[in-house]
XYZ file of C-alpha atoms in Angstrom:
575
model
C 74.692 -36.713 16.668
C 75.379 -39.118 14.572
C 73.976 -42.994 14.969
C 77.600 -44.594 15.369
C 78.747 -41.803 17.537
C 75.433 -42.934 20.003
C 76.261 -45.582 20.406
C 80.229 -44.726 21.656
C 81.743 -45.432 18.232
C 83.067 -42.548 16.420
C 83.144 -42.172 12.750
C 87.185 -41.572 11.370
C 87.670 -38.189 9.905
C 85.531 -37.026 6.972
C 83.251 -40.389 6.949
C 80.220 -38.235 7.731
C 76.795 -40.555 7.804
C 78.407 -43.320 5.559
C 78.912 -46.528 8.347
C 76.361 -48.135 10.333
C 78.467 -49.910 13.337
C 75.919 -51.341 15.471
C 77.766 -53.575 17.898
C 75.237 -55.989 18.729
C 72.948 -56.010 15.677
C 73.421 -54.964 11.859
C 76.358 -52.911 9.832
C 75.723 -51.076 6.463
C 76.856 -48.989 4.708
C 75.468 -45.683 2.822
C 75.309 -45.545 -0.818
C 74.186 -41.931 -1.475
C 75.426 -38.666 0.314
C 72.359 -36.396 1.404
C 71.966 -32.659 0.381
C 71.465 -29.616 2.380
C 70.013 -26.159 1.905
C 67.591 -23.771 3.355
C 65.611 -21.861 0.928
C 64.052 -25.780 -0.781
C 64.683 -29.303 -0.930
C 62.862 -31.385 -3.812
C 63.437 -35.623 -3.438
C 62.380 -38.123 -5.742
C 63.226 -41.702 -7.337
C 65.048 -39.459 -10.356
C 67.155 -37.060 -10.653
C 65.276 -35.320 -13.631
C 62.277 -35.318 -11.297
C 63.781 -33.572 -8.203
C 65.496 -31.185 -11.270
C 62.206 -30.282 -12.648
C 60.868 -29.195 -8.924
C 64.106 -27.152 -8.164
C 63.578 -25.534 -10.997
C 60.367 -24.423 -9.671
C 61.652 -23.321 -6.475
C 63.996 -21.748 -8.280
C 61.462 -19.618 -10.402
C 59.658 -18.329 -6.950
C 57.252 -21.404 -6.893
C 56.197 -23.193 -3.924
C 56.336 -26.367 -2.466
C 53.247 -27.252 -4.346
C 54.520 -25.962 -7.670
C 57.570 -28.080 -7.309
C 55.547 -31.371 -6.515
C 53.188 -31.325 -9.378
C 56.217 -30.346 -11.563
C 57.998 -33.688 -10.462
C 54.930 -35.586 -10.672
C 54.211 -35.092 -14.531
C 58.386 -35.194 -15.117
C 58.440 -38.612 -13.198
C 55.410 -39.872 -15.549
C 58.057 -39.281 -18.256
C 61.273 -40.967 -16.868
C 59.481 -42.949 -14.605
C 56.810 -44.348 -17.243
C 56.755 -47.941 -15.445
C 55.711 -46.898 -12.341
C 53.508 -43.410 -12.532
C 51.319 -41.879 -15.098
C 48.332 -39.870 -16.015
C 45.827 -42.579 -15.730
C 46.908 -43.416 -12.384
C 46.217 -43.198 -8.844
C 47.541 -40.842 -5.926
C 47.425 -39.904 -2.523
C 49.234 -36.431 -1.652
C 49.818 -34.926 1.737
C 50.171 -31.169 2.440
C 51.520 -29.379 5.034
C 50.571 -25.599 4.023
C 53.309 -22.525 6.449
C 50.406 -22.223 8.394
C 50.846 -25.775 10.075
C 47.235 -27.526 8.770
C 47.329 -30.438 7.145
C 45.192 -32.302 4.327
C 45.745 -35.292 2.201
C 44.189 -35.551 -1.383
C 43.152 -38.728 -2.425
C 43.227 -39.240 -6.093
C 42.902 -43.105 -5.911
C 41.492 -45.230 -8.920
C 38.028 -46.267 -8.551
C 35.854 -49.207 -9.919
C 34.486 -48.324 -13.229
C 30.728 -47.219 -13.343
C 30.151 -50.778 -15.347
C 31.801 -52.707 -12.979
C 30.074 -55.647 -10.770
C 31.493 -58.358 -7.895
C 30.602 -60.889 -11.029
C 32.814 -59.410 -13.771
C 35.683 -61.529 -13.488
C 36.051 -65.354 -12.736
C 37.918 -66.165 -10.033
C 40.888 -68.862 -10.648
C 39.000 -72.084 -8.021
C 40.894 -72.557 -5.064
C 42.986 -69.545 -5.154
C 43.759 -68.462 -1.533
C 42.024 -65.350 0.433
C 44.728 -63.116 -0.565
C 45.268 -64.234 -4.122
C 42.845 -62.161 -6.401
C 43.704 -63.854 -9.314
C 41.097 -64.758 -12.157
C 40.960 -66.211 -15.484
C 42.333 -65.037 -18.057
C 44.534 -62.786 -15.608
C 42.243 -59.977 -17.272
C 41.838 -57.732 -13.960
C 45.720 -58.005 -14.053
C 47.191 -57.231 -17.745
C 44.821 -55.480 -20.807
C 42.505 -53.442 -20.748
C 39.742 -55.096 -18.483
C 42.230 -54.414 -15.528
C 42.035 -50.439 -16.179
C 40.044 -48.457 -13.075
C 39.075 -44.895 -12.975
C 41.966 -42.763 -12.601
C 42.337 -40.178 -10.556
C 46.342 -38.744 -10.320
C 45.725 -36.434 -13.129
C 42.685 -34.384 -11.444
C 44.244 -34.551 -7.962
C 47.780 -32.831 -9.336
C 45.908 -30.192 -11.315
C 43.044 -29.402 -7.831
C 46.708 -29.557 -5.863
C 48.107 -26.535 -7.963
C 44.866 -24.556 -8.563
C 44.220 -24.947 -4.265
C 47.694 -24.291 -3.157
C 50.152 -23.569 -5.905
C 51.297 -19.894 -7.231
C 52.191 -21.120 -11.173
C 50.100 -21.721 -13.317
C 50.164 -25.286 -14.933
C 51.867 -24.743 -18.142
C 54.846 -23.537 -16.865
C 55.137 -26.468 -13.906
C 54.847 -28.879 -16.809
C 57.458 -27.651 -18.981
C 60.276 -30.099 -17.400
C 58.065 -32.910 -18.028
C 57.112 -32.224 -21.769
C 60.788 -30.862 -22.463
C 61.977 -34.171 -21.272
C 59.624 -36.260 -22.961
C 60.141 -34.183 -26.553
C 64.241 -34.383 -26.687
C 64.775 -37.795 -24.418
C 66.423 -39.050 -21.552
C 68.918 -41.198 -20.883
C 67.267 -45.078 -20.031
C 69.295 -45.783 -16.247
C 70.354 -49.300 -15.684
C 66.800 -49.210 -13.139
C 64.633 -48.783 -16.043
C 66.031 -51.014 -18.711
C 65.788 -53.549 -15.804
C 61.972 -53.030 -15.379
C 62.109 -52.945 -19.199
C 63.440 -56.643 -19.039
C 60.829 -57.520 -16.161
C 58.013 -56.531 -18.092
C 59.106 -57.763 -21.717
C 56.686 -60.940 -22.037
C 53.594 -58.644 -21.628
C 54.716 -55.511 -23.274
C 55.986 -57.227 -26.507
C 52.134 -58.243 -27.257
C 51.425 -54.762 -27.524
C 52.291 -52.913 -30.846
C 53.166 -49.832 -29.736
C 54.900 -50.517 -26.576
C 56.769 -53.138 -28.097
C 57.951 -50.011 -30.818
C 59.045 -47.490 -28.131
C 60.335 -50.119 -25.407
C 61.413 -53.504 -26.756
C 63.511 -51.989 -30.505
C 64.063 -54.781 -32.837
C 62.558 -57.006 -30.019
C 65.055 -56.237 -27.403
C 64.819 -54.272 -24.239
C 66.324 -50.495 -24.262
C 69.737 -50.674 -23.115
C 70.792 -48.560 -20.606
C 71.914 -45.012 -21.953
C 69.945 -45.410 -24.231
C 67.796 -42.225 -25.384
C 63.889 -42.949 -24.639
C 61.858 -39.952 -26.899
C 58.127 -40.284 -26.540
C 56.863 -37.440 -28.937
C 53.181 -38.381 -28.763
C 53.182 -38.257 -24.619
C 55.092 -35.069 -25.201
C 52.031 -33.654 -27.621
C 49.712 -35.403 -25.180
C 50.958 -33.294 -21.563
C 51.460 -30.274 -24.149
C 47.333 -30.581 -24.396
C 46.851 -31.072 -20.392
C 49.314 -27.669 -20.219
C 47.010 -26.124 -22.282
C 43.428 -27.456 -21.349
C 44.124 -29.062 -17.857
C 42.590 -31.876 -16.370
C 40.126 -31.633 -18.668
C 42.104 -32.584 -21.290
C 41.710 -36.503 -19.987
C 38.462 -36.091 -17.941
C 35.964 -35.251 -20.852
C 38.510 -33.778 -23.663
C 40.459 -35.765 -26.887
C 42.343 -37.538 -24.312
C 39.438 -39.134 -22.498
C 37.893 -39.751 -26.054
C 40.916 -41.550 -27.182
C 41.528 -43.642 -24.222
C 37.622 -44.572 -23.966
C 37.869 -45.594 -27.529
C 40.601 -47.714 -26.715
C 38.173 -49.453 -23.762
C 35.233 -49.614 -26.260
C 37.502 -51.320 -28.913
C 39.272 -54.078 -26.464
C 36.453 -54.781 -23.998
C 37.626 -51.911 -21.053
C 35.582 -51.037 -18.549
C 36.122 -46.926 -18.364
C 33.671 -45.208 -20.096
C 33.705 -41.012 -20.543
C 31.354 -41.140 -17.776
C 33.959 -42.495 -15.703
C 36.284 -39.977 -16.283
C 33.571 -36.846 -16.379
C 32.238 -38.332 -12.541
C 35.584 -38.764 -11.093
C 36.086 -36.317 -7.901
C 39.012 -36.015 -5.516
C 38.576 -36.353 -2.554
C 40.166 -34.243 0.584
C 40.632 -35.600 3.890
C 42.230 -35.180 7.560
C 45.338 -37.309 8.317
C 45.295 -39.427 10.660
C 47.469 -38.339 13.799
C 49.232 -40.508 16.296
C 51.110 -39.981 19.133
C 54.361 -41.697 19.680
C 57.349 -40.754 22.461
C 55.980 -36.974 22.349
C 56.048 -36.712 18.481
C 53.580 -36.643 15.926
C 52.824 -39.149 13.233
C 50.525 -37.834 10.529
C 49.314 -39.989 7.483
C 46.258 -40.588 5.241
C 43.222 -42.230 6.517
C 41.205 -45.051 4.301
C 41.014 -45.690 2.293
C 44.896 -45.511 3.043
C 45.692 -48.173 5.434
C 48.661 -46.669 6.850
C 48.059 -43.730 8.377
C 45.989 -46.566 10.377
C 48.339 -48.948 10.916
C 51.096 -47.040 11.217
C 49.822 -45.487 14.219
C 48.735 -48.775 15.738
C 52.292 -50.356 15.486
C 53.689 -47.321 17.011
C 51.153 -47.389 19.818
C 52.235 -51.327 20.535
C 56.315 -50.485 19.887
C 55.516 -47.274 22.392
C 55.931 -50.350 25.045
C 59.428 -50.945 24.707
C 62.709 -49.834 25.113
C 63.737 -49.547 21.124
C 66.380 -47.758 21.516
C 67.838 -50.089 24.147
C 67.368 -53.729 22.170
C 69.304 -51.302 19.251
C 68.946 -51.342 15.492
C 69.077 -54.894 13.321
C 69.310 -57.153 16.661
C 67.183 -60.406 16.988
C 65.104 -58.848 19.367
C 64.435 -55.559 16.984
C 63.719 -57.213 14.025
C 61.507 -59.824 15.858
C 59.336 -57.586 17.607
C 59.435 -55.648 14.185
C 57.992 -58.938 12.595
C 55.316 -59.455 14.898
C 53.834 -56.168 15.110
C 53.690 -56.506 11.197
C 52.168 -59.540 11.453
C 49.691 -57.700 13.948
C 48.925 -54.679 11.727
C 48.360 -57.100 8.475
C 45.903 -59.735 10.438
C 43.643 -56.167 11.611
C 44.099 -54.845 8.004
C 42.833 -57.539 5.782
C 39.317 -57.230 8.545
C 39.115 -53.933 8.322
C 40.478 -52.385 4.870
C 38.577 -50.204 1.996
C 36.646 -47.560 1.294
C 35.288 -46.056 3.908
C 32.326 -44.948 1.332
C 31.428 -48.801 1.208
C 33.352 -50.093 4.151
C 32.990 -49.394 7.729
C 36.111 -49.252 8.921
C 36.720 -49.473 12.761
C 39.889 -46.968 12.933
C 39.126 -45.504 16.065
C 39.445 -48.962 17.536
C 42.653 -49.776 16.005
C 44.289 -46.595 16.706
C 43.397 -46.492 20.586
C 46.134 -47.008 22.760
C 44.106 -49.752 24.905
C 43.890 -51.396 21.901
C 47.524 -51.584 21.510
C 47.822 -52.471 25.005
C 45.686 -55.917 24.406
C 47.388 -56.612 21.501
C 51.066 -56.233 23.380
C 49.978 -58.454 26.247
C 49.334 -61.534 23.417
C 52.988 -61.073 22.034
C 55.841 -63.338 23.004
C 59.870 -61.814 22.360
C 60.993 -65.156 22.690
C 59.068 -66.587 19.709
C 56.665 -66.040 16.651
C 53.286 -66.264 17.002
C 50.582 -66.556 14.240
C 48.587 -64.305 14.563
C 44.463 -63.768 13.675
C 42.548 -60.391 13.545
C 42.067 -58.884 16.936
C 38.321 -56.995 15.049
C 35.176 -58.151 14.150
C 44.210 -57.952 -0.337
C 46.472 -57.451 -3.092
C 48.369 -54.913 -4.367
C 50.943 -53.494 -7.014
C 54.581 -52.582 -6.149
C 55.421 -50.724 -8.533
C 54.747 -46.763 -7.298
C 56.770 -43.761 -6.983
C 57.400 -41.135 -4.493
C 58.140 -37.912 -4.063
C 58.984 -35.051 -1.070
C 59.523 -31.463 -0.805
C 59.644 -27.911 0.625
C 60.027 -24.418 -0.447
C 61.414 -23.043 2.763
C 58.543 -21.212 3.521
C 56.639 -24.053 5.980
C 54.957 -25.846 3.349
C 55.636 -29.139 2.444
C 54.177 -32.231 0.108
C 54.940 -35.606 1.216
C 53.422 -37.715 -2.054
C 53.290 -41.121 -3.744
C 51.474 -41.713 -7.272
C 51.086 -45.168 -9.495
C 49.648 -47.216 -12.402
C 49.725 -50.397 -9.767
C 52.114 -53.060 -11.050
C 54.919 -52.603 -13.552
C 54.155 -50.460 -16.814
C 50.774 -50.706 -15.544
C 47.871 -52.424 -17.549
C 51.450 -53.118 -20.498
C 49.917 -51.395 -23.148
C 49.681 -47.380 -24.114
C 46.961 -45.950 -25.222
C 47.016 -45.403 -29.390
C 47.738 -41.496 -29.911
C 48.467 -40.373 -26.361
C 51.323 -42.054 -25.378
C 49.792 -42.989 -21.926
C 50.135 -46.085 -20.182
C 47.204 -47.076 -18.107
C 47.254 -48.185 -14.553
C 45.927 -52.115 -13.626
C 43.977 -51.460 -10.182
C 41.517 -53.703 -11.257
C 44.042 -56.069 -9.231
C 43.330 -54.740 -5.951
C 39.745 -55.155 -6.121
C 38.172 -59.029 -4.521
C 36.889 -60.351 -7.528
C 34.674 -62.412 -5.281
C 31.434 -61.815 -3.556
C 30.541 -60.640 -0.082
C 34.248 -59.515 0.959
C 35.706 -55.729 1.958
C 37.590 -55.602 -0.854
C 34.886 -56.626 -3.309
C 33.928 -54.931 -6.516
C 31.628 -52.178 -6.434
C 30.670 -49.382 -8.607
C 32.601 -46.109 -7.769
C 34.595 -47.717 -5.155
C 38.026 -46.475 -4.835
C 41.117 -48.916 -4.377
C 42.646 -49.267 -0.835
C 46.394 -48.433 -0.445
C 49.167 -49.014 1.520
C 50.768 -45.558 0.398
C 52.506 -43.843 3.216
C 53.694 -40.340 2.550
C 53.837 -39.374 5.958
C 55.108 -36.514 8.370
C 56.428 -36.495 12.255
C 55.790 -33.287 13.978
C 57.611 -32.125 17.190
C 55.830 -29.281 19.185
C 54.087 -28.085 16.369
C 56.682 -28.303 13.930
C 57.366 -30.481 11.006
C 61.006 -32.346 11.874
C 60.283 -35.099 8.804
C 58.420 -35.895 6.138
C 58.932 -38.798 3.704
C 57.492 -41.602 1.594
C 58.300 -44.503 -0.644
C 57.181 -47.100 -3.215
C 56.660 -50.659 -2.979
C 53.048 -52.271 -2.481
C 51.756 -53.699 1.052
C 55.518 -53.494 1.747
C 55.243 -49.560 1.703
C 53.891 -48.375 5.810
C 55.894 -51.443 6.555
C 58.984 -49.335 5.374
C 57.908 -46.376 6.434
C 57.119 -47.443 9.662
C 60.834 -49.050 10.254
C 62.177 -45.346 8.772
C 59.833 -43.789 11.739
C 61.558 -45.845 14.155
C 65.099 -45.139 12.906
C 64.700 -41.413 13.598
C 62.867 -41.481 16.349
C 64.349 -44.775 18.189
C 67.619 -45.032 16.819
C 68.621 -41.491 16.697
C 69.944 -41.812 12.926
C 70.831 -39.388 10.688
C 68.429 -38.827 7.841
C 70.708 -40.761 4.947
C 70.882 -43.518 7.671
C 66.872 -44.200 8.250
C 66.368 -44.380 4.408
C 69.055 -46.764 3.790
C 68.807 -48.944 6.309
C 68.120 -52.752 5.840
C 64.339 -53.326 6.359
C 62.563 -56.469 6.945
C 58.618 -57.326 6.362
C 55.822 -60.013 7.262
C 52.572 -60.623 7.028
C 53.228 -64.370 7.751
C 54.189 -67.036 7.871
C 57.476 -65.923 5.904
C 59.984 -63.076 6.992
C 61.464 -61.215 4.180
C 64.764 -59.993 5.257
C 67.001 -57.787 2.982
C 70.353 -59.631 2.289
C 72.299 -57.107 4.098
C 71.414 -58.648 6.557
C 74.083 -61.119 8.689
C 73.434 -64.461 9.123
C 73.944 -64.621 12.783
C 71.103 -62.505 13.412
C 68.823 -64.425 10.469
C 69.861 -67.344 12.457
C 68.302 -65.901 15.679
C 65.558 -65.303 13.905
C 64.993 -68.709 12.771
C 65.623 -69.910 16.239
C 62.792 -67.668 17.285
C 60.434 -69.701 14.551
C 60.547 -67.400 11.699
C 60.777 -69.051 8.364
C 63.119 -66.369 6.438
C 62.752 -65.234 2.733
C 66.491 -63.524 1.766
C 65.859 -60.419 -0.559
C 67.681 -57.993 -2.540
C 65.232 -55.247 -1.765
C 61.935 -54.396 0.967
C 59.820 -52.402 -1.091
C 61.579 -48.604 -3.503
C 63.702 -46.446 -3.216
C 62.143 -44.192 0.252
C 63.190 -40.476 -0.171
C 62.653 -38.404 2.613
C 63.273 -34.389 4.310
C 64.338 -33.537 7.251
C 63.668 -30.051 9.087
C 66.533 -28.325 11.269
C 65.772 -25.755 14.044
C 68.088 -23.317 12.064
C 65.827 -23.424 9.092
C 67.882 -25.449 6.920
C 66.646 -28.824 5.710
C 68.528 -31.860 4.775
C 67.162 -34.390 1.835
C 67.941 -38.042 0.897
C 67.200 -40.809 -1.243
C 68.391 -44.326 -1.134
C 69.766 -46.965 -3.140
C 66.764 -48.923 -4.130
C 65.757 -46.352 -6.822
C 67.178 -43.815 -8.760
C 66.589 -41.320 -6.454
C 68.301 -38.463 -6.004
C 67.458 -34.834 -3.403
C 68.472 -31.543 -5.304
C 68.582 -28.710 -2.065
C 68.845 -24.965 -2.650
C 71.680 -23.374 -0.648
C 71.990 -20.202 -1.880
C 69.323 -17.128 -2.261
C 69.129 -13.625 -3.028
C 71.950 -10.905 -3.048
C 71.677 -9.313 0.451
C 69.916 -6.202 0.808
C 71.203 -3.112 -0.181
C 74.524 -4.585 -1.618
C 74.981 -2.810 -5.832
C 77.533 -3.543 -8.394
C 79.540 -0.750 -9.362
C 81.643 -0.728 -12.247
C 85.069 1.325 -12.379
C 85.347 4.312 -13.665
């Protein structure tokens, strides 16, 4: 059933999923139709990603075939927001029902120390800048990275293909060129300042001194020779081989931190989700050093006390309550975020329904409250995501990044790689959860999460976008689950997000119900986007499985209808 048709107002004939009508709260409309088929879906932020993992499905791969294909293809059309000396976290669903996240998250280098940047005085809690901004831009703001090792233990684990042939999308692509979209010229533009101080990203991005227009063919020959080495050596290629040598050279020779030991030490690391329970489904995420499979589950937990459905999407009173569990979930998380290697973090606590239940009995519907931690961080936006299924029961639900924008804004000389800047999530002051420490991995608010219904997976899906991502995800949850939309709906939807004292709101959003929210005591920020472009899947009891991505990216969900010939039928020519 479709949303509008809930709610008693009927779509005209042949506008399938395309308008929002909520009487009482807020109308949008659809940008991107949805696909269906039943033997795979692939969705990512490109459509030369969710190509390169069709193709895979195509060739009798599986579902984790197809997602490390689109991760190293999105590294190549996607080079400002993912890349080999990155950081992911990957969630599996295997057709036996078990589920395991990988966490491939940067770490402090093995040289690092609370004392090895200077804090900028007077900068707030939250504000990790320093001097310099060298934990932010260079090569002092490189961690340990870990995507590259978690993709390759992914495919060797749970794949069928072997790695050269899931990379040849991504090294095809990055030897011929791709067309620059209007998305990436943008980021391009963004980014210019700090990318035209370095020689060789100022060659391949900023021509002549200007930003790559879009259409514009983008060839990177050297990455291309660079994953044509990881095809042929693995992750080994980076972590201890000529790759690793030439980007520790590249530390050694500009004052980075990562040193071959780094990249020799690094080890993924697998974990259980965590699982809440929410109206009889579900929810399953990562754990920390993830904070949203955390989170998520305590918002849900708190929301679990109200009649959603009933207050209806984009009202006053949605959005409100919306804002102050947000506000809720951000006061626990900056007490209790980080690795749980170095951190104790209390997540039993925060995911215990009483817990929820004391929180719920401080919050007001009639006004915002400020709220403090209820126990006894910064972070790039600039990610990518990624979901898909073979038809078969498995499924991968993942989001990889180099942090912020184009990373660290330099690539490494003779690789082609740009390098993440995680540095920036670290404290660089003493004493604190976040605080530097050798080895410790950075905290994330990556969400590629999955909602279960008597033992089966009904969704899975994920998106970019910083401390704005289980935010997101969270209000996609509730769209599905509360709201009863369709799939394209949830992902499109206008989105809000807090973590006080200022409400962003997306501008879709009317101005009668920003004014409610004002009269409530929120101070509102208007914006043209909350958080990336979400992509998502979503499992039918026939078998078949829709896909969709929304407008905030480039996304795009390429399904396979069709299948083999059925049995026994031959061709016969005439005679």
């Amino acid at each position: 059933m479709l949303l509008s048709q809930h709610l008693g107002q009927k779509l005209g004939e042949g506008e399938s999923m395309t308008n929002w009508r909520d009487r009482a709260g807020t109308k949008f409309t659809c940008e991107k139709q949805p696909a269906r088929g039943k033997s795979g879906m692939a969705v990512s932020n490109h459509p030369l990603a969710s190509a390169a993992g069709a193709e895979m499905l195509a060739a009798g791969g599986n579902a984790i075939d197809a997602a490390v294909a689109m991760q190293f293809a999105l590294t190549v059309v996607e080079p400002m927001m993912v890349g080999l000396v990155g950081g992911t976290t990957c969630h599996i669903r295997l057709a036996d029902g078990s589920h395991r996240i990988l966490d491939g998250m940067s770490a402090v280098p093995k040289s690092g120390h609370p004392d090895m940047y200077r804090p900028v005085p007077g900068a707030a809690p939250e504000v990790y800048d320093v001097e310099g901004a060298e934990n932010l831009v260079g090569p002092k703001s490189v961690a340990a990275p870990g995507s590259l090792r978690a993709w390759c233990l992914a495919l060797e684990r749970y794949g069928t293909m072997p790695l050269a042939d899931v990379m040849q999308p991504a090294i095809r692509h990055a030897a011929r060129g791709f067309a620059v979209t209007p998305y990436l010229a943008d980021c391009i533009k963004d980014a210019a300042t700090d990318l035209s101080k370095d020689k060789l990203a100022a060659a391949r991005l900023l021509p002549g001194g200007m930003p790559l227009k879009p259409g514009t063919r983008l060839v990177q020959g050297d990455y291309a020779e660079a994953l044509t080495l990881v095809s042929q050596q693995g992750e080994k290629a980076l972590h201890g081989g000529a790759l690793g040598d030439l980007l520790v050279e590249c530390m050694e020779k500009t004052g980075g931190f990562v040193s071959r030991t780094d990249l020799i030490g690094y080890k993924v690391a697998e974990r259980a989700p965590i699982r809440g329970r929410y109206r009889g489904w579900d929810i399953l995420g990562p754990p920390p050093p993830a904070a949203s499979g955390v989170h998520i589950t305590q918002m849900l937990n708190i929301l679990e006390g109200y009649d959603i459905a009933k207050l209806g999407f984009g009202t006053v009173d949605t959005f409100h309550l919306l804002a102050e569990v947000l506000k809720i979930a951000f006061a626990d998380r900056a007490e209790a975020s980080g690795d749980p290697d170095f951190v104790k973090v209390p997540v039993e606590r925060i995911v215990a329904k009483n817990y929820a239940d004391a929180r719920r009995a401080g919050l007001d519907l009639a006004r915002a409250i400020r709220w403090q931690s209820g126990l006894q961080a910064a972070e790039g936006a600039d990610t990518t995501h990624l979901t898909v299924a073979d038809g078969k029961g498995n499924v991968v639900s993942t989001t990889q990044t180099i942090n912020s924008l184009f990373g660290a804004r330099f690539i490494v000389p003779g690789t082609g790689m740009i390098p993440n800047n995680y540095m920036n999530n670290f404290d660089p002051r003493r004493g604190n959860a976040l605080s530097i420490e050798p080895g410790k991995r950075v905290t994330t608010s990556m969400s590629p999460m999955m909602a279960v219904r008597e033992g089966k997976v009904r969704y899975a899906l994920g998106l970019p976008g910083g401390r704005k991502i289980f935010p997101s995800a969270l209000q996609a949850l509730v769209n599905l689950i509360d709201h009863d939309m369709e799939l394209q709906e949830a992902v499109e939807a206008p989105r809000v997000w807090t973590e006080g004292p200022v409400l962003e709101v997306e501008h879709s959003i009317p101005a009668d119900v920003r004014q409610g929210l004002e009269a409530r005591g929120h101070t509102l920020k208007i914006m043209p986007t909350v958080a990336g472009g979400m992509n998502a899947i979503e499992f039918h009891d026939d078998g078949s499985m829709t896909g969709a991505a929304c407008w905030r990216a480039d996304g795009s969900a390429a399904a396979m209808g069709g299948g083999l010939a059925r049995a026994g039928v031959r061709f016969e020519l005439p005679r």
